[in-house]
Coordinates of C-alpha atoms in Angstrom, one line a residue:
M1 CA 0.0 0.2 -0.2
D2 CA 1.3 3.2 -1.7
H3 CA 0.8 5.3 2.9
S4 CA 2.0 8.2 1.3
K5 CA -1.3 9.4 -0.6
L6 CA -2.9 9.2 3.0
F7 CA -0.3 12.0 3.9
S8 CA -1.9 15.2 5.8
D9 CA -0.5 18.4 4.2
N10 CA 1.0 19.0 7.5
A11 CA 2.9 15.5 6.9
N12 CA 4.0 16.9 3.7
R13 CA 5.3 20.3 5.3
M14 CA 7.3 18.8 7.3
K15 CA 11.3 18.0 7.1
P16 CA 13.3 16.2 8.9
S17 CA 16.4 17.8 10.9
I18 CA 20.0 17.6 8.9
I19 CA 21.6 18.2 12.6
R20 CA 19.9 13.8 13.3
A21 CA 21.0 13.1 9.7
L22 CA 24.4 14.3 10.3
L23 CA 25.0 12.2 13.6
K24 CA 24.4 9.4 12.3
L25 CA 27.5 10.1 10.7
V26 CA 29.9 10.3 13.2
Q27 CA 28.7 8.2 15.6
Q28 CA 31.9 6.1 14.9
A29 CA 34.3 6.0 18.5
D30 CA 37.0 6.9 17.0
I31 CA 35.5 10.3 15.5
I32 CA 35.9 13.5 17.9
S33 CA 33.0 14.7 17.4
F34 CA 31.6 18.6 17.3
A35 CA 28.8 18.3 16.6
G36 CA 25.9 16.8 19.1
G37 CA 24.0 19.4 21.1
T38 CA 24.1 17.0 24.1
P39 CA 25.0 16.9 27.9
D40 CA 28.0 15.5 28.7
A41 CA 26.7 11.7 30.3
D42 CA 29.2 11.2 32.5
L43 CA 28.5 14.6 34.7
F44 CA 24.9 13.5 35.2
P45 CA 23.9 13.0 39.4
L46 CA 23.4 9.3 39.0
E47 CA 23.7 8.6 42.5
L48 CA 21.6 11.6 43.6
L49 CA 19.0 11.1 40.8
A50 CA 18.5 7.2 42.3
D51 CA 19.0 8.5 46.0
I52 CA 15.9 10.8 45.1
A53 CA 14.3 7.7 42.9
S54 CA 14.4 5.7 45.7
R55 CA 12.7 7.2 47.8
V56 CA 10.3 9.1 45.5
I57 CA 8.5 6.1 44.7
R58 CA 8.6 4.7 48.5
E59 CA 6.8 7.5 50.1
Q60 CA 5.0 8.8 46.8
G61 CA 4.3 5.9 44.8
K62 CA 0.6 5.8 44.5
L63 CA 1.0 9.2 43.1
S64 CA 4.0 10.0 40.9
L65 CA 3.4 6.7 39.4
Q66 CA -0.2 7.6 38.5
Y67 CA -1.6 9.4 35.8
G68 CA -1.3 13.7 37.0
E69 CA -2.3 17.3 36.1
T70 CA -1.7 18.5 32.4
V71 CA -0.5 21.7 33.9
G72 CA 2.4 19.8 35.9
W73 CA 2.4 18.2 39.7
K74 CA 2.1 21.4 41.8
P75 CA 4.9 20.5 43.8
L76 CA 7.2 21.0 40.8
R77 CA 5.5 24.0 39.8
E78 CA 5.8 25.6 42.9
Q79 CA 10.0 24.9 42.8
V80 CA 10.0 26.3 39.3
A81 CA 8.3 29.6 40.7
Q82 CA 10.3 30.2 43.8
Y83 CA 13.3 29.7 41.3
L84 CA 11.8 32.1 38.6
S85 CA 10.9 34.4 41.3
A86 CA 15.3 34.8 42.6
Q87 CA 15.7 35.8 39.2
G88 CA 13.1 39.1 39.6
I89 CA 10.9 37.3 37.7
N90 CA 7.1 37.9 38.8
C91 CA 5.4 34.6 39.1
T92 CA 3.5 31.6 41.2
Y93 CA 2.6 28.0 40.4
E94 CA -0.2 28.8 38.1
N95 CA 1.7 31.3 36.0
I96 CA 3.9 27.6 35.1
L97 CA 2.8 25.0 32.9
I98 CA 5.4 22.0 32.9
T99 CA 6.3 20.1 29.6
T100 CA 7.9 17.3 27.6
G101 CA 11.1 19.3 27.4
S102 CA 10.9 23.4 26.5
Q103 CA 10.7 21.6 22.6
Q104 CA 7.1 21.0 23.4
G105 CA 6.7 24.8 25.0
V106 CA 7.6 25.9 21.4
Y107 CA 5.3 24.1 19.9
L108 CA 2.6 24.6 22.2
T109 CA 3.3 27.9 21.5
G110 CA 3.0 27.9 17.5
L111 CA -0.3 25.4 18.4
T112 CA -2.0 28.3 20.7
L113 CA -1.0 31.8 18.8
L114 CA -0.1 30.8 15.1
N115 CA -2.8 30.9 11.8
P116 CA -0.8 30.3 8.8
G117 CA 0.7 33.1 7.0
D118 CA 1.1 34.4 10.7
G119 CA 4.7 36.1 11.0
V120 CA 7.5 34.9 13.7
V121 CA 10.4 37.5 14.0
V122 CA 13.8 34.9 14.1
E123 CA 17.1 35.4 14.7
E124 CA 19.5 34.3 12.0
P125 CA 21.0 31.4 12.6
S126 CA 18.3 30.4 14.9
Y127 CA 17.8 26.9 16.5
L128 CA 17.0 24.4 14.1
G129 CA 14.3 22.8 16.1
G130 CA 12.7 26.1 17.2
L131 CA 12.2 27.5 12.8
L132 CA 10.7 23.3 12.0
S133 CA 7.9 23.9 14.3
F134 CA 6.5 27.5 13.2
Q135 CA 7.0 25.9 9.4
N136 CA 4.5 22.7 10.4
F137 CA 3.0 26.2 11.5
Q138 CA 2.7 27.5 8.2
A139 CA 4.6 30.7 9.7
Q140 CA 6.2 33.2 7.5
F141 CA 10.0 34.4 8.9
L142 CA 11.1 37.9 9.8
P143 CA 14.7 37.3 10.1
V144 CA 16.9 39.5 11.6
P145 CA 20.9 38.6 11.6
C146 CA 22.2 37.2 15.1
G147 CA 25.7 38.9 16.3
E148 CA 27.9 38.2 18.6
Q149 CA 25.2 40.5 20.7
G150 CA 22.1 38.5 19.8
I151 CA 19.3 40.8 17.6
D152 CA 19.2 44.5 17.5
P153 CA 16.4 45.2 18.7
T154 CA 16.3 48.8 16.0
E155 CA 16.9 46.5 13.6
V156 CA 13.4 44.6 14.7
D157 CA 11.3 48.0 14.5
R158 CA 12.4 48.2 11.6
L159 CA 11.6 45.4 10.3
V160 CA 8.5 45.3 11.9
S161 CA 7.2 48.5 10.8
R162 CA 8.5 47.4 7.4
A163 CA 6.4 44.3 6.9
S164 CA 2.8 44.3 4.9
S165 CA 1.4 42.5 8.0
K166 CA 2.5 42.7 11.5
P167 CA 3.8 39.7 12.7
K168 CA 2.6 38.1 15.9
L169 CA 5.4 37.0 17.5
I170 CA 9.1 37.6 18.4
Y171 CA 11.5 34.8 19.3
T172 CA 14.7 34.8 20.6
I173 CA 17.0 32.9 22.2
P174 CA 18.9 36.0 24.1
T175 CA 21.2 33.6 26.6
F176 CA 24.2 32.0 25.2
Q177 CA 22.0 31.5 22.0
N178 CA 21.4 28.1 20.0
P179 CA 23.9 28.0 17.5
A180 CA 25.6 31.5 18.2
G181 CA 26.6 31.3 21.1
S182 CA 25.7 34.8 21.0
T183 CA 23.8 36.9 24.5
L184 CA 21.8 39.6 24.1
P185 CA 23.3 42.6 26.5
E186 CA 20.8 43.8 29.5
A187 CA 20.0 46.9 27.8
K188 CA 19.1 45.6 24.5
R189 CA 16.5 43.2 26.3
A190 CA 15.0 45.9 27.8
Q191 CA 14.7 47.0 24.4
L192 CA 13.7 44.3 22.3
L193 CA 10.8 44.3 24.9
E194 CA 9.6 48.3 24.1
V195 CA 9.5 47.1 20.7
A196 CA 7.3 44.4 21.0
R197 CA 5.3 46.8 23.7
K198 CA 5.2 49.0 20.7
H199 CA 4.3 46.6 18.2
D200 CA 1.7 44.6 20.3
L201 CA 3.9 41.8 19.8
I202 CA 4.1 38.6 21.6
I203 CA 7.9 37.3 23.0
L204 CA 9.0 34.4 23.5
E205 CA 11.7 33.8 25.4
D206 CA 13.9 30.1 25.0
N207 CA 16.1 29.2 27.4
P208 CA 17.7 26.0 27.7
Y209 CA 21.3 27.3 28.4
G210 CA 20.7 30.3 31.1
E211 CA 22.6 28.3 33.6
L212 CA 25.5 27.4 32.4
N213 CA 26.8 31.2 32.8
F214 CA 30.0 31.1 32.5
T215 CA 30.4 34.7 33.8
G216 CA 30.5 34.7 37.2
K217 CA 27.5 37.7 36.5
T218 CA 23.9 37.6 36.8
I219 CA 22.2 37.4 33.0
K220 CA 18.2 38.5 33.6
P221 CA 16.1 36.9 31.6
I222 CA 14.2 39.7 29.6
K223 CA 10.8 38.2 31.0
S224 CA 12.3 39.3 34.4
F225 CA 11.4 43.1 32.9
D226 CA 7.8 41.9 31.5
S227 CA 5.1 43.3 33.7
E228 CA 2.3 43.0 31.4
G229 CA 2.3 39.3 30.4
R230 CA 3.9 40.3 27.0
V231 CA 6.6 37.6 27.4
I232 CA 6.1 33.8 27.5
Y233 CA 9.6 31.9 29.2
L234 CA 10.6 28.8 28.8
G235 CA 13.0 26.7 30.9
S236 CA 14.5 23.2 30.8
F237 CA 15.8 20.4 33.0
S238 CA 18.1 18.7 30.0
K239 CA 21.1 20.7 30.6
I240 CA 21.0 20.9 34.2
A241 CA 20.0 17.9 34.8
S242 CA 19.6 15.0 32.1
P243 CA 17.4 15.5 29.4
G244 CA 16.3 11.5 29.7
M245 CA 14.3 13.0 31.9
R246 CA 12.0 15.2 29.1
L247 CA 11.4 18.5 31.0
G248 CA 11.0 21.8 30.7
W249 CA 8.6 24.0 31.2
V250 CA 6.3 27.5 30.2
C251 CA 6.1 30.5 32.3
A252 CA 3.0 33.2 31.4
D253 CA 0.0 34.8 31.9
P254 CA -2.4 32.4 33.1
A255 CA -5.1 32.8 30.8
L256 CA -1.8 31.9 28.0
I257 CA -1.0 28.9 30.5
A258 CA -5.0 28.0 30.6
R259 CA -4.9 27.7 27.1
M260 CA -1.6 26.2 26.3
T261 CA -2.6 23.2 28.7
M262 CA -5.9 22.7 26.9
A263 CA -4.0 21.8 23.8
K264 CA -1.2 19.9 25.3
E265 CA -3.9 17.6 26.9
T266 CA -4.5 16.8 23.2
A267 CA -0.7 16.1 22.8
D268 CA 0.0 14.1 25.7
V269 CA -2.4 13.6 28.6
C270 CA 0.2 14.8 30.9
T271 CA 4.0 15.0 31.2
D272 CA 6.0 12.0 32.9
V273 CA 5.0 12.6 36.6
L274 CA 7.7 10.3 38.7
S275 CA 9.6 12.4 36.4
Q276 CA 8.0 15.5 37.8
S277 CA 8.2 14.0 41.4
I278 CA 12.4 13.3 41.0
A279 CA 13.0 16.9 39.9
A280 CA 10.6 18.5 42.4
E281 CA 12.5 16.9 45.4
F282 CA 15.7 17.6 43.3
F283 CA 15.1 21.4 43.5
K284 CA 13.5 21.4 47.0
G285 CA 16.5 19.4 48.2
G286 CA 19.2 22.5 47.1
H287 CA 20.7 20.1 45.0
L288 CA 20.9 22.4 42.0
K289 CA 23.5 25.1 42.9
E290 CA 26.2 22.4 43.8
H291 CA 25.4 20.6 40.7
L292 CA 25.6 23.5 38.3
G293 CA 28.8 24.5 39.9
R294 CA 30.5 21.1 38.7
L295 CA 28.5 21.4 35.1
I296 CA 29.9 25.0 35.3
G297 CA 33.9 24.3 36.1
T298 CA 33.6 21.2 33.1
Y299 CA 32.0 22.9 30.9
Q300 CA 33.8 26.8 30.7
G301 CA 37.5 24.8 31.1
R302 CA 36.6 22.7 27.7
R303 CA 35.3 26.0 26.3
D304 CA 38.9 27.9 27.3
A305 CA 40.4 24.6 25.6
M306 CA 38.2 25.3 22.4
L307 CA 38.9 28.8 21.9
A308 CA 42.8 28.4 22.5
S309 CA 43.0 25.4 20.1
I310 CA 41.3 27.2 17.9
E311 CA 43.6 30.6 17.7
K312 CA 46.5 28.4 17.9
H313 CA 45.3 26.0 15.0
F314 CA 42.1 27.6 12.8
P315 CA 43.5 30.1 9.8
K316 CA 43.6 33.7 11.2
S317 CA 40.6 34.2 8.5
I318 CA 38.3 32.1 10.1
H319 CA 36.1 34.6 12.5
Y320 CA 34.0 32.5 15.6
N321 CA 32.5 33.9 18.4
R322 CA 33.8 33.6 22.4
P323 CA 30.7 32.7 24.0
L324 CA 29.9 33.2 27.5
G325 CA 28.4 30.5 28.7
G326 CA 26.3 27.4 27.0
F327 CA 26.9 24.6 24.3
F328 CA 28.3 26.4 20.7
V329 CA 31.2 27.8 19.3
W330 CA 30.1 29.5 16.0
A331 CA 32.1 29.5 13.0
E332 CA 32.3 31.8 9.9
L333 CA 34.8 30.4 6.8
P334 CA 35.9 32.9 4.1
K335 CA 32.9 32.8 1.3
E336 CA 35.4 30.7 -0.7
L337 CA 34.8 28.1 1.7
N338 CA 31.5 25.6 1.7
A339 CA 31.7 24.3 5.2
V340 CA 28.9 21.7 3.6
T341 CA 31.3 20.0 1.0
L342 CA 34.4 19.9 3.5
F343 CA 31.8 18.4 6.0
E344 CA 32.7 14.8 4.0
K345 CA 37.2 15.7 4.7
A346 CA 36.3 16.7 8.1
V347 CA 34.8 12.7 8.9
A348 CA 37.6 11.4 6.9
A349 CA 39.7 13.5 9.3
K350 CA 37.5 11.8 12.4
V351 CA 36.3 15.4 13.5
A352 CA 32.6 16.6 13.3
Y353 CA 30.9 19.5 13.5
V354 CA 27.1 20.9 12.5
V355 CA 27.2 22.8 9.0
G356 CA 25.5 26.0 9.4
T357 CA 23.2 25.6 7.2
A358 CA 20.9 23.7 9.1
F359 CA 19.9 27.3 11.2
Y360 CA 19.2 29.5 8.1
T361 CA 15.7 29.9 7.2
K362 CA 16.1 29.5 3.2
E363 CA 18.3 26.6 1.5
G364 CA 21.7 27.5 0.4
Q365 CA 22.4 30.2 3.4
G366 CA 25.2 30.2 5.9
L367 CA 27.1 27.4 3.8
N368 CA 30.0 29.1 4.8
T369 CA 29.0 28.5 8.4
L370 CA 29.1 25.6 11.3
R371 CA 28.9 24.9 14.8
M372 CA 30.4 23.4 16.9
T373 CA 30.0 22.6 20.5
Y374 CA 32.6 21.3 23.6
C375 CA 30.3 19.8 25.9
T376 CA 30.6 16.4 24.8
A377 CA 34.6 15.9 24.5
S378 CA 37.6 16.0 26.9
E379 CA 40.1 19.3 26.8
E380 CA 42.4 16.7 25.1
K381 CA 40.5 15.7 22.1
I382 CA 39.1 19.2 21.8
E383 CA 42.9 20.2 21.6
E384 CA 43.2 17.5 19.3
G385 CA 39.7 17.8 17.2
V386 CA 40.2 21.6 16.6
K387 CA 44.3 20.9 15.6
R388 CA 42.6 18.6 13.0
L389 CA 39.4 20.6 11.6
G390 CA 42.6 23.6 11.4
G391 CA 44.4 20.9 8.6
V392 CA 41.2 20.4 6.9
F393 CA 40.5 24.1 6.8
Q394 CA 44.2 25.4 5.8
E395 CA 44.1 22.5 2.9
A396 CA 40.8 24.0 1.6
L397 CA 42.2 27.5 1.3
K398 CA 45.0 26.1 0.0
S399 CA 43.4 24.7 -3.4

């Protein structure tokens, strides 16, 4: 039977992730991979989570193993609200929806707010999962270049003012952005909110990496400047505890939370209650601060190793960012080089990255760009992998 004739228009619009496809090519044990942006599994708090899980099942088993509320486990919602309040976000548990990873928060935002043809302002480059999700809702992209300090609110204002129809949403990852590693300065965060207010837009602030902050200084979320419910804020446990728990959250106006909860109920009824129970105890026990200290120390050391190795081994004509936190270094090759065609040569040299074209709204953009992650390789392997990549780029420039 030819099932392709049965596919819906939505199904036919869906595109596979180029990153997932590339990762299949670099699973060999001898390849040094700077490709997948996954946390280092050796840093998972295994013993702590095992102890918490055992206690939760013994003490709360009848509740934690049962179906739960679609909006989320109330003790976890309370813990998340307290955590965000300490960051300057005015919220209570009624502002919190627990999701199956922050990606579901992106999806539910689109499902709740977007009609076909609605405009979404996006950073360029931007997170592939967000772009694919909005594409499935037939959104029209209004891309704004994303430099090392994020998007320029003045450019957003200009773009929206000139748009043939007013967009509905600004999608931004302002802190340690994926893929560009950029961070929007505090003054520009407040300015971006003013632009959204001027044009009556919603800001979707996606912040999965914000806790991995190497600066030692507080970086205020855009949501902390929001006094009128204009910002939908997404967070995730994936980078700070475990992606396998599949937990994220939405912090938004209660009216938005109610609609997003109805949308979520049609998708999965409720998020994994056992994982929520474990996460609530992880927060409640004060374990996060200690664990984050270990993560930040490790990842910052690896970032430093990557930057030092790039400085040493890459051609000087390659431009790259210096991220203040998170997982990613973004590099721009000379225009005559193509990161897509060079990918096979890199794999032949037993090193891998992600091609930058995956993060743009149109095909053929960003051919000379690439993303590298330092989160999973040791400092020694980072040095060796960057050296190999530098050799590939040096050879390409000679030919």
